[in-house]
Tab-separated table of C-alpha atoms (C1' of nucleotides) in Angstrom:
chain	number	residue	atom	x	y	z
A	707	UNK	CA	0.000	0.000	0.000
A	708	UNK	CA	1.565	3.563	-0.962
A	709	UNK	CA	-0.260	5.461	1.852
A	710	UNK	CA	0.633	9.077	0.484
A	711	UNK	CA	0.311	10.432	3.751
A	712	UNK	CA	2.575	8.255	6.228
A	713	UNK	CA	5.583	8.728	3.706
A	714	UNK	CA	8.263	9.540	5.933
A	715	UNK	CA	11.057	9.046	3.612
A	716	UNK	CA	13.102	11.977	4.343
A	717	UNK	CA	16.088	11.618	6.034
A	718	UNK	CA	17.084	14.651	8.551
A	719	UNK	CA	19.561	16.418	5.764
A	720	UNK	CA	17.119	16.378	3.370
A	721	UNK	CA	14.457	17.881	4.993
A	722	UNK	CA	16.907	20.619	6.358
A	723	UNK	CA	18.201	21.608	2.819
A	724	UNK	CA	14.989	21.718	1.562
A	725	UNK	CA	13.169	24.229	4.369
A	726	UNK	CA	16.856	26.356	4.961
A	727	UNK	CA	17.931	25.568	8.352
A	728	UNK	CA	20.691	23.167	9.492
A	729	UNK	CA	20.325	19.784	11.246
A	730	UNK	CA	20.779	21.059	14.315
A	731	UNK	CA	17.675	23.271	14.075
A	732	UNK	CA	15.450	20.113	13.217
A	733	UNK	CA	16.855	17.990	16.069
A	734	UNK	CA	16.345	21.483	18.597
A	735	UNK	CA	13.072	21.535	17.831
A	736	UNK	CA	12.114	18.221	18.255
A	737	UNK	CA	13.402	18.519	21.649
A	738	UNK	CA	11.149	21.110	22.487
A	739	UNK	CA	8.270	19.859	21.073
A	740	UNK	CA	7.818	21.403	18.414
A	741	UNK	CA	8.148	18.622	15.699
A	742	UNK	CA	6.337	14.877	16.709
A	743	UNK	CA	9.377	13.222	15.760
A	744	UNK	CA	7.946	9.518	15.082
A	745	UNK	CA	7.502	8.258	18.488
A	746	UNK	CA	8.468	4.730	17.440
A	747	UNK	CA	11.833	5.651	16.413
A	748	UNK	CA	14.476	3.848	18.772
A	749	UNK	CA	17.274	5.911	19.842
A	750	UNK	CA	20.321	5.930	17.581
A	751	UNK	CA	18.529	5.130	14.478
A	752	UNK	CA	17.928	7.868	12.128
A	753	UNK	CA	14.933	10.512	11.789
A	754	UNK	CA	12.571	9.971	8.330
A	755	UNK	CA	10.391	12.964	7.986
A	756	UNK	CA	7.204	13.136	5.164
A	757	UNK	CA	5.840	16.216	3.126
A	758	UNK	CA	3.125	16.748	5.862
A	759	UNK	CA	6.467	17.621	8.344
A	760	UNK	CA	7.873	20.001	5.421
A	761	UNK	CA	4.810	22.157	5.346
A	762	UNK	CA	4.710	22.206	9.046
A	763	UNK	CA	8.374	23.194	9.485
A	764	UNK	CA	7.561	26.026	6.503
A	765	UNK	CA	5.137	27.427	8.709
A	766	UNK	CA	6.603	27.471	11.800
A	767	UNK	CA	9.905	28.938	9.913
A	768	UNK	CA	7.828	31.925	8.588
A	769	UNK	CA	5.905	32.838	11.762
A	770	UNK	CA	9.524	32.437	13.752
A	771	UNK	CA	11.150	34.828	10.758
A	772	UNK	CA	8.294	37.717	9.730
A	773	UNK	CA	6.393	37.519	13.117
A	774	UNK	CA	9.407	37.528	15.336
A	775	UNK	CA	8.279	34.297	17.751
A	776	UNK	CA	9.771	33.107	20.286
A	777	UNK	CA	9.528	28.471	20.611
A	778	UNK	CA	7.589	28.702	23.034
A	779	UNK	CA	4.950	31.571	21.572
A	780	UNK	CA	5.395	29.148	18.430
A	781	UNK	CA	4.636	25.828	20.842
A	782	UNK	CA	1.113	27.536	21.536
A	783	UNK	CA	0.361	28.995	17.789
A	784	UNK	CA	1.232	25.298	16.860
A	785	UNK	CA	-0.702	23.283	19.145
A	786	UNK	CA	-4.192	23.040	16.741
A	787	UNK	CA	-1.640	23.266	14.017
A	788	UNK	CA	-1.461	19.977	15.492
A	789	UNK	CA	-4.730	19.395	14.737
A	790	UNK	CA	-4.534	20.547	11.355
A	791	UNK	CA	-1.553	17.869	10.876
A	792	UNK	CA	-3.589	14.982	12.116
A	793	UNK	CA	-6.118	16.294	10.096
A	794	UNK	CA	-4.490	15.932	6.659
A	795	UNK	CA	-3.163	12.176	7.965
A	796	UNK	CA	-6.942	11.218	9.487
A	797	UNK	CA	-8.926	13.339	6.847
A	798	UNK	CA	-8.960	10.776	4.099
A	799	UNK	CA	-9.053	8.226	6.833
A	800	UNK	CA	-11.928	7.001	8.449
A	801	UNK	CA	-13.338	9.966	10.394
A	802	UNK	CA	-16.550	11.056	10.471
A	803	UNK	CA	-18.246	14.274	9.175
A	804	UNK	CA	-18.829	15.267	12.653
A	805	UNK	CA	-15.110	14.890	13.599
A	806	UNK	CA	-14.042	16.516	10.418
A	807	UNK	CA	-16.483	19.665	11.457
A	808	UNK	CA	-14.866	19.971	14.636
A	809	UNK	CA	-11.399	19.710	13.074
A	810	UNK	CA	-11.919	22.216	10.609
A	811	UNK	CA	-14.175	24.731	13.689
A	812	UNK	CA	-11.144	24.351	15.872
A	813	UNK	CA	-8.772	25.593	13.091
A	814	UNK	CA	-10.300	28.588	11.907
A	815	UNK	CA	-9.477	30.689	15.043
A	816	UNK	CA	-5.765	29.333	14.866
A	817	UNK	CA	-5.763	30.697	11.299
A	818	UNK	CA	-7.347	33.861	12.199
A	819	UNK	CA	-5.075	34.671	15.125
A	820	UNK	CA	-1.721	34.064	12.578
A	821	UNK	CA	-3.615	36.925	10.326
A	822	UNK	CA	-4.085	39.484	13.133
A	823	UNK	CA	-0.092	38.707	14.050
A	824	UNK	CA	0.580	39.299	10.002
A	825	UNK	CA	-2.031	42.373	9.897
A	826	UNK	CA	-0.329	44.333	12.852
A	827	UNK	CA	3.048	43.709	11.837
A	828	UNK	CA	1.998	44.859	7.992
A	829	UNK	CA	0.611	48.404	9.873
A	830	UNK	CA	3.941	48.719	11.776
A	831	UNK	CA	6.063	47.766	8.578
A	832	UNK	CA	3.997	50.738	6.811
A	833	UNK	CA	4.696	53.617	9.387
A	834	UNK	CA	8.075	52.851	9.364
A	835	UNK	CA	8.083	52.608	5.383
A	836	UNK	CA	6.042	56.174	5.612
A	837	UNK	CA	8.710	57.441	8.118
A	838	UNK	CA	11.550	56.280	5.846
A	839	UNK	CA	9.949	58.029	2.615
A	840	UNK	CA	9.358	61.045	4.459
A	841	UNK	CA	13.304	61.178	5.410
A	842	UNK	CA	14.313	60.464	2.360
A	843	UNK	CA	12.059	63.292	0.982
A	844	UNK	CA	13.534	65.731	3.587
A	845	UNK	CA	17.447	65.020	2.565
A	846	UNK	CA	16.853	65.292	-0.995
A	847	UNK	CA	15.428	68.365	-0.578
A	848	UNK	CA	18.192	69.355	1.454
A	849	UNK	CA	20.398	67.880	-1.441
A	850	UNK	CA	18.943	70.223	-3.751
A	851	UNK	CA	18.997	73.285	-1.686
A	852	UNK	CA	22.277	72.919	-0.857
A	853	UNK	CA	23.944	71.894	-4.633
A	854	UNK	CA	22.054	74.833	-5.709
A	855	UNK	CA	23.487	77.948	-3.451
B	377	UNK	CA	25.107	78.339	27.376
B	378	UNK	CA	21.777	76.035	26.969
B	379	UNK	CA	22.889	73.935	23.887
B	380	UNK	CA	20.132	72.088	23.092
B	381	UNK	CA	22.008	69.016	21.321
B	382	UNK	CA	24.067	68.123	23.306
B	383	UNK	CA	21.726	68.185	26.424
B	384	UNK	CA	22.551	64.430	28.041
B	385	UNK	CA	20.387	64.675	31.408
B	386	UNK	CA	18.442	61.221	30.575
B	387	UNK	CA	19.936	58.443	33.101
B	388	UNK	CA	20.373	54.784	32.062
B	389	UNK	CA	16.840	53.667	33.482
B	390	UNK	CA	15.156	56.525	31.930
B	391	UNK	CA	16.097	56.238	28.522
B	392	UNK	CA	15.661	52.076	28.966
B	393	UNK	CA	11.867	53.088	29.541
B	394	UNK	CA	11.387	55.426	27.344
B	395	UNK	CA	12.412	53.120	24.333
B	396	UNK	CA	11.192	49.938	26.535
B	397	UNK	CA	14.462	47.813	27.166
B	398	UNK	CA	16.294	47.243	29.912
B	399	UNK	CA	19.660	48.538	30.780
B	400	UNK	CA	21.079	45.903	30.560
B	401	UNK	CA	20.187	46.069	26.878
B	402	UNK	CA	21.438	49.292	26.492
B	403	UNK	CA	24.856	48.444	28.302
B	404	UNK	CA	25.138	45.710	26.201
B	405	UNK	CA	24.809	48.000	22.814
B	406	UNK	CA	27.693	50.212	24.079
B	407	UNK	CA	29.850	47.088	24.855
B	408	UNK	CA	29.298	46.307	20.951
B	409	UNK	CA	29.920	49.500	19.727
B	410	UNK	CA	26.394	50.420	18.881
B	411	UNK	CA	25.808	53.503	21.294
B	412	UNK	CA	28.679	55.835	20.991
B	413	UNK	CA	28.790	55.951	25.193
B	414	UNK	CA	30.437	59.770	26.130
B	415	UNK	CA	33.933	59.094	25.825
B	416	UNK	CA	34.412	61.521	28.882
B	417	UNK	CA	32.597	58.875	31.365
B	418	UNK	CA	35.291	57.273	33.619
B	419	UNK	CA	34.912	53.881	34.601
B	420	UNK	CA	32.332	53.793	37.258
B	421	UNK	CA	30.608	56.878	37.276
B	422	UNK	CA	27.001	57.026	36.314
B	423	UNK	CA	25.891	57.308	32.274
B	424	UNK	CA	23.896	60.186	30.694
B	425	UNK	CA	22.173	60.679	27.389
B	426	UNK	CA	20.511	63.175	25.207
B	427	UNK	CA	17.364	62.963	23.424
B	428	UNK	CA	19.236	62.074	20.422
B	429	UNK	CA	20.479	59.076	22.068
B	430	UNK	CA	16.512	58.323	22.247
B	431	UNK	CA	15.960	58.749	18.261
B	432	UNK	CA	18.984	56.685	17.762
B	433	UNK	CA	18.215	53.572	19.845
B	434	UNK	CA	14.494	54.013	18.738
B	435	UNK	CA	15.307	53.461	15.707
B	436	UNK	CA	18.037	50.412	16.245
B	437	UNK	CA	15.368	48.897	17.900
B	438	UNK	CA	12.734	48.527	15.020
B	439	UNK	CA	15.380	47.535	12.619
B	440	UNK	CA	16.221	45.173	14.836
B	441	UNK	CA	12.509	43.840	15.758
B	442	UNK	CA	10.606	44.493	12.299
B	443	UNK	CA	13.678	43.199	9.838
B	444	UNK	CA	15.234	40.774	12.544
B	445	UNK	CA	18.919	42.464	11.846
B	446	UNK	CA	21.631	41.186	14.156
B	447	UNK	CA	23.462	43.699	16.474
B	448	UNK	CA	26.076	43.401	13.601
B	449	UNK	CA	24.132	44.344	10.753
B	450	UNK	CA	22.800	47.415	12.789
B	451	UNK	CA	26.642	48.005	13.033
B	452	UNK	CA	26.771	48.259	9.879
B	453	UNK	CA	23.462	50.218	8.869
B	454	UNK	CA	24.363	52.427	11.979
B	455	UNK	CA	27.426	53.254	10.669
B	456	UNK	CA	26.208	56.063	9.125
B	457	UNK	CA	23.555	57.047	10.992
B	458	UNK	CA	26.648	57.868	13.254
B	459	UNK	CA	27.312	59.960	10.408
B	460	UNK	CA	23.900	61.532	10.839
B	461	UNK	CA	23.799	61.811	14.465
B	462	UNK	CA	27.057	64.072	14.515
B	463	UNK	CA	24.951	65.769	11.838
B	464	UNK	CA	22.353	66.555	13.922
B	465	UNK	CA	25.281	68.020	16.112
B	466	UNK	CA	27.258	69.967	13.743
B	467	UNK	CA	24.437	71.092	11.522
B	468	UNK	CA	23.621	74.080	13.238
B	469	UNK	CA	27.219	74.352	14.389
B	470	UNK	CA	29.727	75.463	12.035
B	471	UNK	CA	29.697	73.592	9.264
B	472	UNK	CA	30.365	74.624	6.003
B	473	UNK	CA	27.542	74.340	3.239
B	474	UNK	CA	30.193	71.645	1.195
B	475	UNK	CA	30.298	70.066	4.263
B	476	UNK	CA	26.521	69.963	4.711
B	477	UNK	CA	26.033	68.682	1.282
B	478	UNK	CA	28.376	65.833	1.513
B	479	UNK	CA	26.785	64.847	4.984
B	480	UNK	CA	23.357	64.546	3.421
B	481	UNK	CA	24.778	62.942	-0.008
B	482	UNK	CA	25.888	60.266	2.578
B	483	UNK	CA	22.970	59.335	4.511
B	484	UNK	CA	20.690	58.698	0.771
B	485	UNK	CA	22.014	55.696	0.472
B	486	UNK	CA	21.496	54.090	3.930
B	487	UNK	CA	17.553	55.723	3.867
B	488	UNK	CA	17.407	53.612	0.815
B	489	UNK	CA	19.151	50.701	1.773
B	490	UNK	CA	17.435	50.645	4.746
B	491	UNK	CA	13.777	51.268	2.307
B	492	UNK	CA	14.595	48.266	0.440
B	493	UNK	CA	15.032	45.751	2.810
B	494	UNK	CA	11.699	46.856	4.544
B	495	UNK	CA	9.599	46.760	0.975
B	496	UNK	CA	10.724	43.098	0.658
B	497	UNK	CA	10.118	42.313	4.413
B	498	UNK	CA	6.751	44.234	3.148
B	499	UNK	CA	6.303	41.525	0.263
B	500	UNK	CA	6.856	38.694	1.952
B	501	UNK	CA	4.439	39.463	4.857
B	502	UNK	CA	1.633	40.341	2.045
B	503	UNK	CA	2.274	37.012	0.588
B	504	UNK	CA	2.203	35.307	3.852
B	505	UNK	CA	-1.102	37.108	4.527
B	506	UNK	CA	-2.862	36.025	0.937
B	507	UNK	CA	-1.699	32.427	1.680
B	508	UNK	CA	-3.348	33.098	5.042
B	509	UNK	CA	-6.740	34.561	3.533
B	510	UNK	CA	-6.797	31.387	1.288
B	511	UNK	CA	-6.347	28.683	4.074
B	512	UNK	CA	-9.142	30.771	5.729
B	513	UNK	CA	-11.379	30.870	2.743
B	514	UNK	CA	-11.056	26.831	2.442
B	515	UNK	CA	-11.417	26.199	5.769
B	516	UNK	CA	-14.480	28.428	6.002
B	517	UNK	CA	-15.869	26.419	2.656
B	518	UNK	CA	-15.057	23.173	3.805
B	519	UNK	CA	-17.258	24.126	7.254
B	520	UNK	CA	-19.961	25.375	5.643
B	521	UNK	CA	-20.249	22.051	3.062
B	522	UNK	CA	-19.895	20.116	6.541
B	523	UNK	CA	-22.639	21.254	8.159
B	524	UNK	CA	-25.106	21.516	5.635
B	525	UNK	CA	-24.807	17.366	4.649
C	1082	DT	C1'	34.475	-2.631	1.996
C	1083	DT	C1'	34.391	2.373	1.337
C	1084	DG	C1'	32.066	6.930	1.779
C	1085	DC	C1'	28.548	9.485	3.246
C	1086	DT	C1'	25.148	10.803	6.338
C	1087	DC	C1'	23.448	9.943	10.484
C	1088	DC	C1'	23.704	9.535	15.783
C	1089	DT	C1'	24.583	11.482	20.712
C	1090	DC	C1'	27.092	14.242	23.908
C	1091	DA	C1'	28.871	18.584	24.978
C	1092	DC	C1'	30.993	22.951	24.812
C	1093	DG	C1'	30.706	27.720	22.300
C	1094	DT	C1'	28.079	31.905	20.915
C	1095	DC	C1'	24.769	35.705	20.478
C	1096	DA	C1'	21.745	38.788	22.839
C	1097	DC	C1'	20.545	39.582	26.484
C	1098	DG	C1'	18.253	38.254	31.925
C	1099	DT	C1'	19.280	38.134	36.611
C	1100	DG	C1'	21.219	38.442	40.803
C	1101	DA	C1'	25.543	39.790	44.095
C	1102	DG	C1'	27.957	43.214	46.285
C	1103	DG	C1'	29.205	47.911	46.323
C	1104	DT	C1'	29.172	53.118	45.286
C	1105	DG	C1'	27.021	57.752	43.905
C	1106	DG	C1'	23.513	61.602	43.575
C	1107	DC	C1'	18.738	64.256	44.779
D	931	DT	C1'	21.297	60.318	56.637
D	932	DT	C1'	18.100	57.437	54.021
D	933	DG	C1'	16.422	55.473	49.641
D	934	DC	C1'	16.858	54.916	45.101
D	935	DT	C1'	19.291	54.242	41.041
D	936	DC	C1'	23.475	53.460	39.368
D	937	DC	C1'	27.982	50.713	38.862
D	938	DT	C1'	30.800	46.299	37.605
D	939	DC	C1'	31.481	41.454	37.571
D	940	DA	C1'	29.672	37.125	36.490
D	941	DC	C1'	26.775	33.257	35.884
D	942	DG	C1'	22.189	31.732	33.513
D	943	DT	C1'	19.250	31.247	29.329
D	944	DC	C1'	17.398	30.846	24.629
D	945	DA	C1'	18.199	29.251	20.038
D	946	DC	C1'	20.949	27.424	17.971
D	947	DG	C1'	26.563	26.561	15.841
D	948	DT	C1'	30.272	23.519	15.898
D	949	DG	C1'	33.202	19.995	16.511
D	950	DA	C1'	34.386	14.985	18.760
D	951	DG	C1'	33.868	10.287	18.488
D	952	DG	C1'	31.134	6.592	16.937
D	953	DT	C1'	27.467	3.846	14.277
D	954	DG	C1'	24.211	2.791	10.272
D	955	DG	C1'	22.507	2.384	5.366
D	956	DC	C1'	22.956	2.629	-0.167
DNA sequence: TTGCTCCTCACGTCACGTGAGGTGGC
DNA sequence: TTGCTCCTCACGTCACGTGAGGTGGC
């Protein structure tokens, strides 16, 4: 059976090259939660990681990098991220319309908390873009008043 | 003599409050060469600023915080806002106009430098925020096709 | 069998946080 | 004189970087 979703074929360098951080950073984070490593994995043996881990890691990468997080703020953001994960391994399983209702209910405030985080940092990015424009007006003004006398 | 500029009554934890850091913060940028700390202090006497001190670190700060710059890459970018800052000190001293003009022909390029990396940091986030809009659209879909069956 | 990547300690680093013990200014 | 803030070490922490020495899979 080539169960799409359970892949885990990735070995940890792989997975690192492909989302830009070292190995280091994968194995950190599984330490502090952030990544289920494969709880049957016995120790010394090597990590395989699937697609569903590469979007996850993506994710977490960009709210850690435009948002500013700290692990642990990223821990709670992640949590029904979670629940998102199981989702895509359970959804074409063998849950019910019910459960996938109160899968998809519990992500929707998840999502819309990461777009007020994205929305207030976008208003904050703009002052300081309007500042910067307005500075640069000012010296080239100055420029010209200056070259010109 | 009241010279405005060069006023330096703030202490450590008043400036630290006003730009909300602590001082150890604030020691720590002097250490690295980011706060140009009155060369006249000797060791163990108390530290003062000025309220360009304040426009300085405020603006360290949200480099630092909205484009996630290390304290070295402020080094760098701060390099000549130095340039400025003893600007804002000899402007209405006694420079000369050539003077003036080569000051301000400086500072253009960091103001841009600086506008560029916050219009991409801008792009990102407003692709980060469409892929969030879409997630939320599906999600919303998928709900409302859930509970209607 | 030979490389290559992986593994687990474990110490180093960056950007501070957090006391410890002592001195200075309104 | 009494608080309060300041000072300088100096060790702790978070999020990794960077080897050291050893084992596993194509």
């Amino acid at each position: 059976v080539t169960a799409a979703a359970g892949e885990r074929s990735l070995r940890i360098g792989e997975i690192a090259e492909r989302v830009g951080v070292t190995t280091r950073t994968i194995r950190y984070y599984e330490e502090r939660g952030l990544l289920g490593a494969a709880p049957d994995r016995v120790k010394g043996s090597h990590r395989l990681y699937g697609e569903a881990d590469v979007v996850r890691l993506l994710e977490l990468l960009r709210l850690r990098d435009l948002l500013g997080l700290t692990l642990e703020e990223l821990v709670e953001l992640a949590e029904a991220e979670e629940a998102r994960a199981t989702l895509r391994g359970k959804w074409e399983g063998s849950s019910t319309d019910a459960e996938r209702l109160r899968i998809v209910e519990a992500a929707i405030p998840l999502v819309r908390r990461q777009l007020e985080l994205v929305r207030a940092r976008q208003r904050t990015l703009s002052e300081f873009a309007d500042e910067l424009d307005e500075k640069m007006r000012t010296l080239k003004r100055r420029r010209r008043e200056l070259s010109s006398s």
